[in-house]
PDB file of C-alpha atoms in Angstrom:
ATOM      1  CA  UNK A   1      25.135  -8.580 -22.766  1.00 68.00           C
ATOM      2  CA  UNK A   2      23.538 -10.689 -25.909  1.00 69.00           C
ATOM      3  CA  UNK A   3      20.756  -7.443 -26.180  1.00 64.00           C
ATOM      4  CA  UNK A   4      23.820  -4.827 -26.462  1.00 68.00           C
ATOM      5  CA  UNK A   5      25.521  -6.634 -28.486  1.00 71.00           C
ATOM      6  CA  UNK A   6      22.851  -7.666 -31.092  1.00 70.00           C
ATOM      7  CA  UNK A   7      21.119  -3.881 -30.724  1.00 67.00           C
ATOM      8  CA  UNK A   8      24.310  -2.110 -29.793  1.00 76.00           C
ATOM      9  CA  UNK A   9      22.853  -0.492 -27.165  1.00 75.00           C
ATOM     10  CA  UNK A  10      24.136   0.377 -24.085  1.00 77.00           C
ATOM     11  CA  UNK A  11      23.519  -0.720 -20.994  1.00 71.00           C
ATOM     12  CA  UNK A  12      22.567   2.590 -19.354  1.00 73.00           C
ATOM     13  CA  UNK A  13      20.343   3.581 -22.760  1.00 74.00           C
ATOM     14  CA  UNK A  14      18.789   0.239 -22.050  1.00 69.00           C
ATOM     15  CA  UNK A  15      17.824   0.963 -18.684  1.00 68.00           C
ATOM     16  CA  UNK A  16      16.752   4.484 -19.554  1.00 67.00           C
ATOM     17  CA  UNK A  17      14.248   3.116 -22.372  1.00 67.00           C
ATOM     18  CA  UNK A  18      12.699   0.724 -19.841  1.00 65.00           C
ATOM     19  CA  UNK A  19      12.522   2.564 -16.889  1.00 62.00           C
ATOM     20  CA  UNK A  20      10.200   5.258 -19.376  1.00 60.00           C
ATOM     21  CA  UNK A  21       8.290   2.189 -20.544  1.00 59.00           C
ATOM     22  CA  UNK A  22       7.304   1.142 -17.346  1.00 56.00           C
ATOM     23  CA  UNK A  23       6.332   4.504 -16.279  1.00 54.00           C
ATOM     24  CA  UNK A  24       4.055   4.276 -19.523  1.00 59.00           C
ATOM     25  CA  UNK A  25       2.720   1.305 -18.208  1.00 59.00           C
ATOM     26  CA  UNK A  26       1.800   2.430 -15.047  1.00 59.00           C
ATOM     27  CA  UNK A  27      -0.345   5.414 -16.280  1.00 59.00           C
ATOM     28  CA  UNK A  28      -1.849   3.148 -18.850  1.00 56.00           C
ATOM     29  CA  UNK A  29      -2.897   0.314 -16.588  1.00 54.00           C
ATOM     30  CA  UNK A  30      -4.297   3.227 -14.262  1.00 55.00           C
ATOM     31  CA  UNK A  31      -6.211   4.716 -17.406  1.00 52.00           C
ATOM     32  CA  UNK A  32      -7.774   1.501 -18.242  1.00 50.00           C
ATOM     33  CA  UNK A  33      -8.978   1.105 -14.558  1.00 51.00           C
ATOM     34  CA  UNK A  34     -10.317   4.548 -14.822  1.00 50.00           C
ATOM     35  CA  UNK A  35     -12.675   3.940 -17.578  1.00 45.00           C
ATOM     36  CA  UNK A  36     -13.391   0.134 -16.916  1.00 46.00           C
ATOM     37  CA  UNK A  37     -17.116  -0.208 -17.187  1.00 44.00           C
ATOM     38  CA  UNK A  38     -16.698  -3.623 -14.167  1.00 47.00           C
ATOM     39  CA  UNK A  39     -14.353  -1.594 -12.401  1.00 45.00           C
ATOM     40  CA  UNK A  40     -16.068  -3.321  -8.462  1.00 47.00           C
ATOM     41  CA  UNK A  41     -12.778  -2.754  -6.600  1.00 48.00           C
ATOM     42  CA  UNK A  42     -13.606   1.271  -5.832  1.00 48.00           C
ATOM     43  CA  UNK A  43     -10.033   2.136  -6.402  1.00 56.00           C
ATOM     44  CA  UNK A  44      -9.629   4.920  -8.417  1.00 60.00           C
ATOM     45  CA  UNK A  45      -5.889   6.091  -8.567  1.00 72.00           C
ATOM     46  CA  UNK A  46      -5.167   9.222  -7.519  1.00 81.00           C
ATOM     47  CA  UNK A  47      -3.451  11.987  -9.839  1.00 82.00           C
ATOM     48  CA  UNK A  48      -0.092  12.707  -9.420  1.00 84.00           C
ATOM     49  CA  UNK A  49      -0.343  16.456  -8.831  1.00 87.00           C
ATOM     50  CA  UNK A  50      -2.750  15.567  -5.633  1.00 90.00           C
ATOM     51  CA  UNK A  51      -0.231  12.893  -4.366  1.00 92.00           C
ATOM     52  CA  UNK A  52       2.434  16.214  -4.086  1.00 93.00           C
ATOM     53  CA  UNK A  53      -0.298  18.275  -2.866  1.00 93.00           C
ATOM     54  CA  UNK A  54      -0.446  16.108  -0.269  1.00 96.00           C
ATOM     55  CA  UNK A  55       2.745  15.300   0.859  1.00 97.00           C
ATOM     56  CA  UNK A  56       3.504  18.708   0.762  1.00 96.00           C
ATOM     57  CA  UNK A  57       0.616  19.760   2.880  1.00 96.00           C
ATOM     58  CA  UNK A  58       1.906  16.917   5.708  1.00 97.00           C
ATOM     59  CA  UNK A  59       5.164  18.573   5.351  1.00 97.00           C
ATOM     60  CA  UNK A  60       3.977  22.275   5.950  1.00 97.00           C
ATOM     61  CA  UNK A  61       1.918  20.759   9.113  1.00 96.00           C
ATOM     62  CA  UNK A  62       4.570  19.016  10.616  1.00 96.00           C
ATOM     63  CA  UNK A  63       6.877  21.691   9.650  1.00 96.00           C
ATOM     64  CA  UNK A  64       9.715  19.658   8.240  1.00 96.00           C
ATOM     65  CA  UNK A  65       9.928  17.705   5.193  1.00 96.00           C
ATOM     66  CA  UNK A  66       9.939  14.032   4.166  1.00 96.00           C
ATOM     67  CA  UNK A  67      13.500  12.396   5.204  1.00 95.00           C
ATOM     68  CA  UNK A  68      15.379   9.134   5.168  1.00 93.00           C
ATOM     69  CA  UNK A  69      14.669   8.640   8.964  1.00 94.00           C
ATOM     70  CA  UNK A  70      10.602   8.568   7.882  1.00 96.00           C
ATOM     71  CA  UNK A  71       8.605   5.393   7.832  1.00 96.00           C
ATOM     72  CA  UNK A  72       5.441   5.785   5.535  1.00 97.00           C
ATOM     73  CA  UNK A  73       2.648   3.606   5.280  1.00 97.00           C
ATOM     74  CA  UNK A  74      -0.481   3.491   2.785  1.00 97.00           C
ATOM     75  CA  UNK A  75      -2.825   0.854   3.681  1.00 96.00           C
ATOM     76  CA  UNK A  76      -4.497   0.542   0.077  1.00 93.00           C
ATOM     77  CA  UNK A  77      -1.279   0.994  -2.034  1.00 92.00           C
ATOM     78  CA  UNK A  78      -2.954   0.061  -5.343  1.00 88.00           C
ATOM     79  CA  UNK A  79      -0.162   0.852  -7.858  1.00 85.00           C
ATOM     80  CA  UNK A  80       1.925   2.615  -5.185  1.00 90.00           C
ATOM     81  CA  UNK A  81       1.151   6.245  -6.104  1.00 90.00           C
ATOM     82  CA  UNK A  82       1.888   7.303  -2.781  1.00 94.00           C
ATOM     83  CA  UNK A  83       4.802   5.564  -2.039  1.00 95.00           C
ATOM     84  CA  UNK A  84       6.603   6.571  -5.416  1.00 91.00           C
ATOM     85  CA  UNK A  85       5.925   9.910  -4.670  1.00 93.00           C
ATOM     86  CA  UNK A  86       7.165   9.991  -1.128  1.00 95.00           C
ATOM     87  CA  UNK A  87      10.401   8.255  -2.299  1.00 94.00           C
ATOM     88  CA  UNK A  88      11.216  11.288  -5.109  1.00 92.00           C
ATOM     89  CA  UNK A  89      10.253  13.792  -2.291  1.00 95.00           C
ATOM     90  CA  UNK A  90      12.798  12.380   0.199  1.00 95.00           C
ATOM     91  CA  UNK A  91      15.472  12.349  -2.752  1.00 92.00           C
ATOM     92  CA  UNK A  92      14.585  15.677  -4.727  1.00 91.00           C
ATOM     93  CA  UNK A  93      17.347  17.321  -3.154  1.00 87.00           C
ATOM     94  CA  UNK A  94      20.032  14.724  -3.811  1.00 87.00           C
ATOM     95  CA  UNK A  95      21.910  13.998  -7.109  1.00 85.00           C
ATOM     96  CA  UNK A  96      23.869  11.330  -9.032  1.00 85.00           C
ATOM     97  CA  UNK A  97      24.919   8.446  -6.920  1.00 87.00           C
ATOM     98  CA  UNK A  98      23.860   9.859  -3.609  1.00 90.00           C
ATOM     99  CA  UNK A  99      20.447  10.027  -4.635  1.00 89.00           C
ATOM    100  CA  UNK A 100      20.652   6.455  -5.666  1.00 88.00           C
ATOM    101  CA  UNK A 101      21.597   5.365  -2.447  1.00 91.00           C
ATOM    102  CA  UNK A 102      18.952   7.598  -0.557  1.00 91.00           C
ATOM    103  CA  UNK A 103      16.258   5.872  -2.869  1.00 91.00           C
ATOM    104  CA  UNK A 104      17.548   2.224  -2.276  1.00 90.00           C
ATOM    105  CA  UNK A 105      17.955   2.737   1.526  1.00 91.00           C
ATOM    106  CA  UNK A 106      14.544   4.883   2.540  1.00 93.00           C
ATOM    107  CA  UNK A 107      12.952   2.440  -0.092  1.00 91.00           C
ATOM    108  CA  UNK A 108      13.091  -0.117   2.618  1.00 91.00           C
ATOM    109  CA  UNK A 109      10.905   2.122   4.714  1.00 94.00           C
ATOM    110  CA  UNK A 110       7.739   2.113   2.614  1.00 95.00           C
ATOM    111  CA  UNK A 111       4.851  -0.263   4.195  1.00 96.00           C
ATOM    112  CA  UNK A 112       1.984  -1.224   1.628  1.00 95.00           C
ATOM    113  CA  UNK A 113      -0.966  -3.467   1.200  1.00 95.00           C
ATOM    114  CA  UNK A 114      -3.514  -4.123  -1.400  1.00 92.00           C
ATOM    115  CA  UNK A 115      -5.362  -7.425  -1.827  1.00 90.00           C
ATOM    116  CA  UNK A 116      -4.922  -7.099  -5.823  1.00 85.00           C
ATOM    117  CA  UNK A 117      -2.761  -9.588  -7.171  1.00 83.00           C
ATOM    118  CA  UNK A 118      -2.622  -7.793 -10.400  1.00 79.00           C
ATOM    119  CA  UNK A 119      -2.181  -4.471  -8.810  1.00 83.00           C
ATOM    120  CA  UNK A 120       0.275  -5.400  -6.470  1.00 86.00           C
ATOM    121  CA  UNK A 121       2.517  -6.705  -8.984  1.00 84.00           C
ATOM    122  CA  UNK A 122       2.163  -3.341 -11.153  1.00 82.00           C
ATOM    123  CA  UNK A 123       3.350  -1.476  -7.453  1.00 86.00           C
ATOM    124  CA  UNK A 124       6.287  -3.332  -7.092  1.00 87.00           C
ATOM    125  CA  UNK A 125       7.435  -2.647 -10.548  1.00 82.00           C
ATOM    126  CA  UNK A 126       6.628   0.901 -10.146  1.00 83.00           C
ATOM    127  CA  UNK A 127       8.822   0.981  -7.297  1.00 86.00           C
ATOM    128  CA  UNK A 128      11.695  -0.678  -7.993  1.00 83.00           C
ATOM    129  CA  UNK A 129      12.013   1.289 -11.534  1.00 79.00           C
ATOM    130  CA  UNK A 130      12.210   4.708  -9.196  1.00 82.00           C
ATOM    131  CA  UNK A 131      14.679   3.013  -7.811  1.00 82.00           C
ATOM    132  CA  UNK A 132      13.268   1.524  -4.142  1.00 82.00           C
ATOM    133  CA  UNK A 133      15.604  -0.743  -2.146  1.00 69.00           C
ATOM    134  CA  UNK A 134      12.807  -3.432  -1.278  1.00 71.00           C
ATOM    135  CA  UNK A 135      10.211  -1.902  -0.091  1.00 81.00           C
ATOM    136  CA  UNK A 136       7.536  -3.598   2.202  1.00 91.00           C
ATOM    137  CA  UNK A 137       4.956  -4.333   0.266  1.00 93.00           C
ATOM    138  CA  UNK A 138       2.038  -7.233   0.998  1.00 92.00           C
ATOM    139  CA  UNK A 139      -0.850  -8.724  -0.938  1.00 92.00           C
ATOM    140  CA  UNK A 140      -3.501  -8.450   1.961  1.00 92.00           C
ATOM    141  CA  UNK A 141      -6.114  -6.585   2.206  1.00 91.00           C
ATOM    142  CA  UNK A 142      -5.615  -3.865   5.907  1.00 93.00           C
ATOM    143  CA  UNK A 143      -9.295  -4.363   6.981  1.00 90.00           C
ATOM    144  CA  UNK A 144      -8.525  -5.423  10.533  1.00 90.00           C
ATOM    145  CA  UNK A 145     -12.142  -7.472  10.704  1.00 85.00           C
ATOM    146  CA  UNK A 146     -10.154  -9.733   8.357  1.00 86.00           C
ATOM    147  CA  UNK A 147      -7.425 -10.732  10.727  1.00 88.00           C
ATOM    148  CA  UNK A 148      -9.587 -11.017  13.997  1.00 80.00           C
ATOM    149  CA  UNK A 149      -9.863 -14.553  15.193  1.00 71.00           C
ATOM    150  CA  UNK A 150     -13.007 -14.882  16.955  1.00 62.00           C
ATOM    151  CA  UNK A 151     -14.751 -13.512  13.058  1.00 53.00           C
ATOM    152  CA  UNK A 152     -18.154 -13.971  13.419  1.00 55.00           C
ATOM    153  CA  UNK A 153     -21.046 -12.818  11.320  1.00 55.00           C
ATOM    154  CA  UNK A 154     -21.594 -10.198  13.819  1.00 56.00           C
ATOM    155  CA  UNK A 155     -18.569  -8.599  12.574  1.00 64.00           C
ATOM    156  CA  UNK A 156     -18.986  -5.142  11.477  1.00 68.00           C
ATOM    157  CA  UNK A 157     -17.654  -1.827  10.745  1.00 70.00           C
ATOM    158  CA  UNK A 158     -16.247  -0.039  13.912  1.00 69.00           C
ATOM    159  CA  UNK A 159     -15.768  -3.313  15.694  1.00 70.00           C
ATOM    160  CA  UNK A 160     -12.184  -2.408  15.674  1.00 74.00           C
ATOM    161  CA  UNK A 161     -11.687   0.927  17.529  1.00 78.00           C
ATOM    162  CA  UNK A 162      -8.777   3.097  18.336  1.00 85.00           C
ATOM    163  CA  UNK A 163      -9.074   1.581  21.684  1.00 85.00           C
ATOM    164  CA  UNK A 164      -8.140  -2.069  20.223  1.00 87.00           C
ATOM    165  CA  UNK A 165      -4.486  -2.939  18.908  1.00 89.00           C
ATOM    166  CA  UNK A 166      -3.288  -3.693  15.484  1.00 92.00           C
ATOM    167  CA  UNK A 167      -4.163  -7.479  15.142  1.00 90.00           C
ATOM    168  CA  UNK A 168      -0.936  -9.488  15.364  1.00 90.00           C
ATOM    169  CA  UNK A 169      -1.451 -11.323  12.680  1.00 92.00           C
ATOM    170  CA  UNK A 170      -1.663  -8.226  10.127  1.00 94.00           C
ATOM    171  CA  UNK A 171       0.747  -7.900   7.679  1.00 94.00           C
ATOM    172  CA  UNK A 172       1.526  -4.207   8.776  1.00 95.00           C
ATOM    173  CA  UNK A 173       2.960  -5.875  12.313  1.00 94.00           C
ATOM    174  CA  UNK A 174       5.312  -8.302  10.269  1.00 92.00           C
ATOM    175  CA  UNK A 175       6.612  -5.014   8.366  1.00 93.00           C
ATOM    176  CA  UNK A 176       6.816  -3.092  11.212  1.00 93.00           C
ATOM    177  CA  UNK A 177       8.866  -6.349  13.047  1.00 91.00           C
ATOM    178  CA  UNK A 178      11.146  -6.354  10.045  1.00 89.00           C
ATOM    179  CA  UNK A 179      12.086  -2.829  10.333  1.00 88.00           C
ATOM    180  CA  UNK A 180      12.588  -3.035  13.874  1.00 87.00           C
ATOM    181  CA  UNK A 181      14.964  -6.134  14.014  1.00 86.00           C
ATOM    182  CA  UNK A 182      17.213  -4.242  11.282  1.00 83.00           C
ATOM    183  CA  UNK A 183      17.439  -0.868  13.659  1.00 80.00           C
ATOM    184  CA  UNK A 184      17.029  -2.880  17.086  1.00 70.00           C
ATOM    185  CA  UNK A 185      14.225  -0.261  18.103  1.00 76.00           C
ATOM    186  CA  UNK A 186      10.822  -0.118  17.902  1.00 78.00           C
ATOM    187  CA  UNK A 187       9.629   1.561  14.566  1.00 89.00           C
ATOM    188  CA  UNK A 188       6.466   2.787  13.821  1.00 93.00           C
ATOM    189  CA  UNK A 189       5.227   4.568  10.791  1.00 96.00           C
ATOM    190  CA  UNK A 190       5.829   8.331  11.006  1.00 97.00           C
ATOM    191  CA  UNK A 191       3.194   9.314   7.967  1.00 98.00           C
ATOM    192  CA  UNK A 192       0.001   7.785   6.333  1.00 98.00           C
ATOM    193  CA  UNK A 193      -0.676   8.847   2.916  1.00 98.00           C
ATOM    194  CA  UNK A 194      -3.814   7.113   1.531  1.00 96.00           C
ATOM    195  CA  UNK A 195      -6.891   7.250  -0.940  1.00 93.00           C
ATOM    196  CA  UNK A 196      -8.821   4.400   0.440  1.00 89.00           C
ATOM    197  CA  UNK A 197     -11.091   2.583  -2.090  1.00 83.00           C
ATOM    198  CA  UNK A 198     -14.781   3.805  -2.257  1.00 72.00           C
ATOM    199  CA  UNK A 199     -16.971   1.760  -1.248  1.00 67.00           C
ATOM    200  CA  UNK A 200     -19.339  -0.306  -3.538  1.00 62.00           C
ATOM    201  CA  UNK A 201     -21.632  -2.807  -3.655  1.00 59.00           C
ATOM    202  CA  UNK A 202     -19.622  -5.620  -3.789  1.00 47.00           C
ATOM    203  CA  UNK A 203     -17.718  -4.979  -1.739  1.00 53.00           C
ATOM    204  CA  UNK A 204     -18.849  -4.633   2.152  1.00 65.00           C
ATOM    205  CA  UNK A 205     -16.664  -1.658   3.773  1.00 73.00           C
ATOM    206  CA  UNK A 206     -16.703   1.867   4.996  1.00 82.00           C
ATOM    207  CA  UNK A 207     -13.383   4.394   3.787  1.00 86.00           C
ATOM    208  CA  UNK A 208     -13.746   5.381   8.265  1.00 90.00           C
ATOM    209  CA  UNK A 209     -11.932   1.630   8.522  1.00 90.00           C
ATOM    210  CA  UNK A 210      -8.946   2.149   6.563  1.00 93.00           C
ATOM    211  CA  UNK A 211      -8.242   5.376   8.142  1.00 94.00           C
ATOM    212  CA  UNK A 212      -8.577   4.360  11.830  1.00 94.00           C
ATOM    213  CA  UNK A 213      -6.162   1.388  11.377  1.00 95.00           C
ATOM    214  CA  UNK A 214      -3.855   3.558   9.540  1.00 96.00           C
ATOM    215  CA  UNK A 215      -3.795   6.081  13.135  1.00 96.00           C
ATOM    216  CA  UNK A 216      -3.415   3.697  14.839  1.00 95.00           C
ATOM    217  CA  UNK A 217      -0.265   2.458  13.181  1.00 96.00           C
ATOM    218  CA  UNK A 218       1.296   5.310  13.851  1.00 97.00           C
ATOM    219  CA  UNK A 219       3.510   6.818  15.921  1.00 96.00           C
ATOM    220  CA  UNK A 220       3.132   9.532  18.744  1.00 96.00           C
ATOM    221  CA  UNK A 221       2.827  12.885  16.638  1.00 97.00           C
ATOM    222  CA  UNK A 222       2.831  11.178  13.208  1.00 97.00           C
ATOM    223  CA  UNK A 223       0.658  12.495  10.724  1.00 98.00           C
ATOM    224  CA  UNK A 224      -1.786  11.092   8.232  1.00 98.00           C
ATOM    225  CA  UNK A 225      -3.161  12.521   5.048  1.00 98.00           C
ATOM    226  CA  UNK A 226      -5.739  10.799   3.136  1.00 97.00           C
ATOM    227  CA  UNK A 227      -8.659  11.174   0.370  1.00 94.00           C
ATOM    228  CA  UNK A 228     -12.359  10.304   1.536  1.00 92.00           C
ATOM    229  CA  UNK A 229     -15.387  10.492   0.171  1.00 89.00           C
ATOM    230  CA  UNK A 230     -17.770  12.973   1.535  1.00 90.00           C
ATOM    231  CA  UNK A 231     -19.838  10.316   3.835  1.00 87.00           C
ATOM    232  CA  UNK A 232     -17.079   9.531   6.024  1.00 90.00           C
ATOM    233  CA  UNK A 233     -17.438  13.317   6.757  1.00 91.00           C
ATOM    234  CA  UNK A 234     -20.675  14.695   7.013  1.00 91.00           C
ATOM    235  CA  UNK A 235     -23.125  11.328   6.962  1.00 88.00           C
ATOM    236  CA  UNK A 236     -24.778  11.632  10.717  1.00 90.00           C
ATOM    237  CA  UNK A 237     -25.813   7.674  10.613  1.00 88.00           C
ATOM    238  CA  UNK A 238     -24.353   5.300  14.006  1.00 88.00           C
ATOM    239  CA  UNK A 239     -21.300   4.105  12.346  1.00 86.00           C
ATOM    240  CA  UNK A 240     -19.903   7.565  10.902  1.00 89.00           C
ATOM    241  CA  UNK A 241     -20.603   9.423  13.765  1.00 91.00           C
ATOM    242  CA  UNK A 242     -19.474   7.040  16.475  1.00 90.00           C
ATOM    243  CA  UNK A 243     -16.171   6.924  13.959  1.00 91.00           C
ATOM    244  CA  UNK A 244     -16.065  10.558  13.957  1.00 92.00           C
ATOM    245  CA  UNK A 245     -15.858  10.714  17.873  1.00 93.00           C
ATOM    246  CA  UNK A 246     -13.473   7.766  18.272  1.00 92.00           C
ATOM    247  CA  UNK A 247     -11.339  10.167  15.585  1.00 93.00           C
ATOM    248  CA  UNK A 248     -11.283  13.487  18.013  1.00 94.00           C
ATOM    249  CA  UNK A 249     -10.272  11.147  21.250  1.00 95.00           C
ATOM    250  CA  UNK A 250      -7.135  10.491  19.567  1.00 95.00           C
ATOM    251  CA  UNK A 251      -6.098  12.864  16.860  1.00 96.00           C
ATOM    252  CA  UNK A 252      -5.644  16.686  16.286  1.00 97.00           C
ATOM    253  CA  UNK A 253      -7.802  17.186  13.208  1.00 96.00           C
ATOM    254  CA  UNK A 254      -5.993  19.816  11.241  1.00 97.00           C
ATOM    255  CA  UNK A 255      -7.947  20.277   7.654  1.00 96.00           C
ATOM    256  CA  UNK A 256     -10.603  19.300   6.025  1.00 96.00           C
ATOM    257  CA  UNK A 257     -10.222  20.312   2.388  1.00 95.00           C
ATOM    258  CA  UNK A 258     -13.332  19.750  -0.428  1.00 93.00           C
ATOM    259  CA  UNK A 259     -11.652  18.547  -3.590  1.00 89.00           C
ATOM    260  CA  UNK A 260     -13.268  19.644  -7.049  1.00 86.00           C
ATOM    261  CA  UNK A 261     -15.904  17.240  -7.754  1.00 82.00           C
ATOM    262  CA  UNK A 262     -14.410  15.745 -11.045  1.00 79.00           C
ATOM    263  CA  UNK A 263     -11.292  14.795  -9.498  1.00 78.00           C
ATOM    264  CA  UNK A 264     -11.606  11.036 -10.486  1.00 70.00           C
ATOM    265  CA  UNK A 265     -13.316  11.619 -13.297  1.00 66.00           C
ATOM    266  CA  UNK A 266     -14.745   9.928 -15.467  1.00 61.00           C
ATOM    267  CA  UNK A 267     -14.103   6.765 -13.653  1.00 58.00           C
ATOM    268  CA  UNK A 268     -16.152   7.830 -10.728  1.00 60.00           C
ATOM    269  CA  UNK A 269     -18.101  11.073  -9.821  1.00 67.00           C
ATOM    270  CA  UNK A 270     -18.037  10.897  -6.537  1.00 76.00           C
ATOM    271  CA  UNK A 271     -17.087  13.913  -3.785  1.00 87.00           C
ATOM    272  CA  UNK A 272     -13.913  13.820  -1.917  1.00 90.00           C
ATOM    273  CA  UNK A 273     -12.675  15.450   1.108  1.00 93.00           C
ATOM    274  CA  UNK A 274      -8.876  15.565   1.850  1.00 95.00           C
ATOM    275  CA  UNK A 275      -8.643  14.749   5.612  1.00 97.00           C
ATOM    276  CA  UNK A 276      -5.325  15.861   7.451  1.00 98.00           C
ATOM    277  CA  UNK A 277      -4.877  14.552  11.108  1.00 97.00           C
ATOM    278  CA  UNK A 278      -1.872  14.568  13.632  1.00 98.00           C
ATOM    279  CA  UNK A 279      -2.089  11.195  16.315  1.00 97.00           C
ATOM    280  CA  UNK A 280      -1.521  12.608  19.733  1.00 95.00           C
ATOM    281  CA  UNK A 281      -3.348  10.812  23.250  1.00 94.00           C
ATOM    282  CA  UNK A 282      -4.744  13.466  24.221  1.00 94.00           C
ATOM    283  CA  UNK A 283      -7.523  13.926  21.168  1.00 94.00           C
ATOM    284  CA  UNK A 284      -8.254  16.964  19.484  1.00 95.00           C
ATOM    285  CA  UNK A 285      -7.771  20.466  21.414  1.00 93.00           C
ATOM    286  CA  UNK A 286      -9.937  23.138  19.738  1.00 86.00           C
ATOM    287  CA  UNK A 287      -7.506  25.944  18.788  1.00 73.00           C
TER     288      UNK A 287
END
């Protein structure tokens, strides 16, 4: 009330003028990590225009579009790309008040995690100025080797496989617990959108982790949809081919797609595969 008065602004202009301020600062902050010569995280965000590439390509695939009965999940969130863009596609259609309420109420069905204290706290912001109802988001990294209790230094990529569970102690379990106790039922994410970080030299990880503990969060028939750089599909060492077989004994792989080589450019140059994939038991089936 004391800004409107002394401004003589109103409350809605008010709103209006931050909500395009924080947008601003969103792109910025993702522009300066872009171009940051120290930039040892490997996240590189990814553009808008690929975020509804993708979602639409899940929807064409699963023939049916995003909805409020959907529970999406991106394991490395960083500013919450993903889930922003998820929420608008689920509300597109609506208008006014109703499209407030969609936002608020399927906003409590976005899961996200990213270590990042500083990036975190940009995602939640992002969110709740598109107008999420609380979505789940956690500052933990979704490496399962981080959450298994018997770590040893033997631990290594691949030692959680699809045949393992979710650890319990992983913050996608207490999401998915939260959900569940508000709809008495078990819920389980329906879609994985994702651009896992690349991997670098400080930091010890393969993109093939992220995306098996992402399938394996989700559902029977729930589809993922992620960005990976070009080892995770055509290096032949141990590791990416024993991933690559654990992937076919429990998904449907549906597309592989090469993205243009300067797609995170100039932050990184690296090449990047979109990977589709439908969970089902019974693997792939050649078709």
């Amino acid at each position: 009330p004391e800004i409107e008065s002394k401004h003589s602004i109103s409350r809605e202009d008010l709103i209006e003028r931050m909500n395009k301020s924080m947008f601003n600062l969103v792109d910025v902050y993702e522009a300066f990590q872009a171009y940051a010569p120290d930039n040892d995280l490997g996240q590189y965000f990814t553009p808008r225009h690929i975020v509804r590439a993708m979602i639409r390509l899940v929807e064409e695939f699963r023939d049916s579009p995003l909805n409020e009965r959907d529970v999406v999940y991106d394991p490395a969130c960083g500013v919450g790309g993903f889930l922003v863009g998820a929420l608008e596609a689920v509300a597109k259609s609506k208008h006014g008040e109703e499209r407030a309420k969609v936002k608020r109420l399927f906003g409590e069905r976005l899961i996200g995690c990213d270590p990042a204290q500083e990036i975190i706290q940009v995602a939640r912001v992002n969110l709740w100025m598109h107008g999420d109802g609380s979505s789940l988001l956690s500052r933990d990294s979704s490496l399962e080797r981080h959450y298994l209790t018997a770590r040893g230094k033997g631990t290594k990529p691949g030692d959680c496989g699809m045949d393992k569970p979710v650890p319990d102690n992983h913050p996608v379990n207490k999401s998915i617990a939260t959900l569940s106790a508000k709809e008495a039922g078990d819920i389980r994410p329906t879609v994985v959108l994702m651009n896992p970080p690349f991997p670098t030299k400080a930091k010890d990880f393969h993109a093939f982790e992220f995306i098996e503990h992402a399938l394996k969060t989700l559902c029977e028939g729930g589809h993922l949809c992620a960005i990976v750089p070009a080892t995770t599909i055509v290096v032949e060492d141990k590791a990416h081919v024993a991933f690559r077989q654990r992937l076919a004994q429990h998904a449907q792989i549906l597309a592989v797609i090469g993205n243009a080589p300067d797609l995170f450019a100039p932050g990184a140059s690296v090449n990047t595969y979109m990977l589709l994939l439908r969970k089902q038991a019974s693997g792939h089936q050649v078709n």
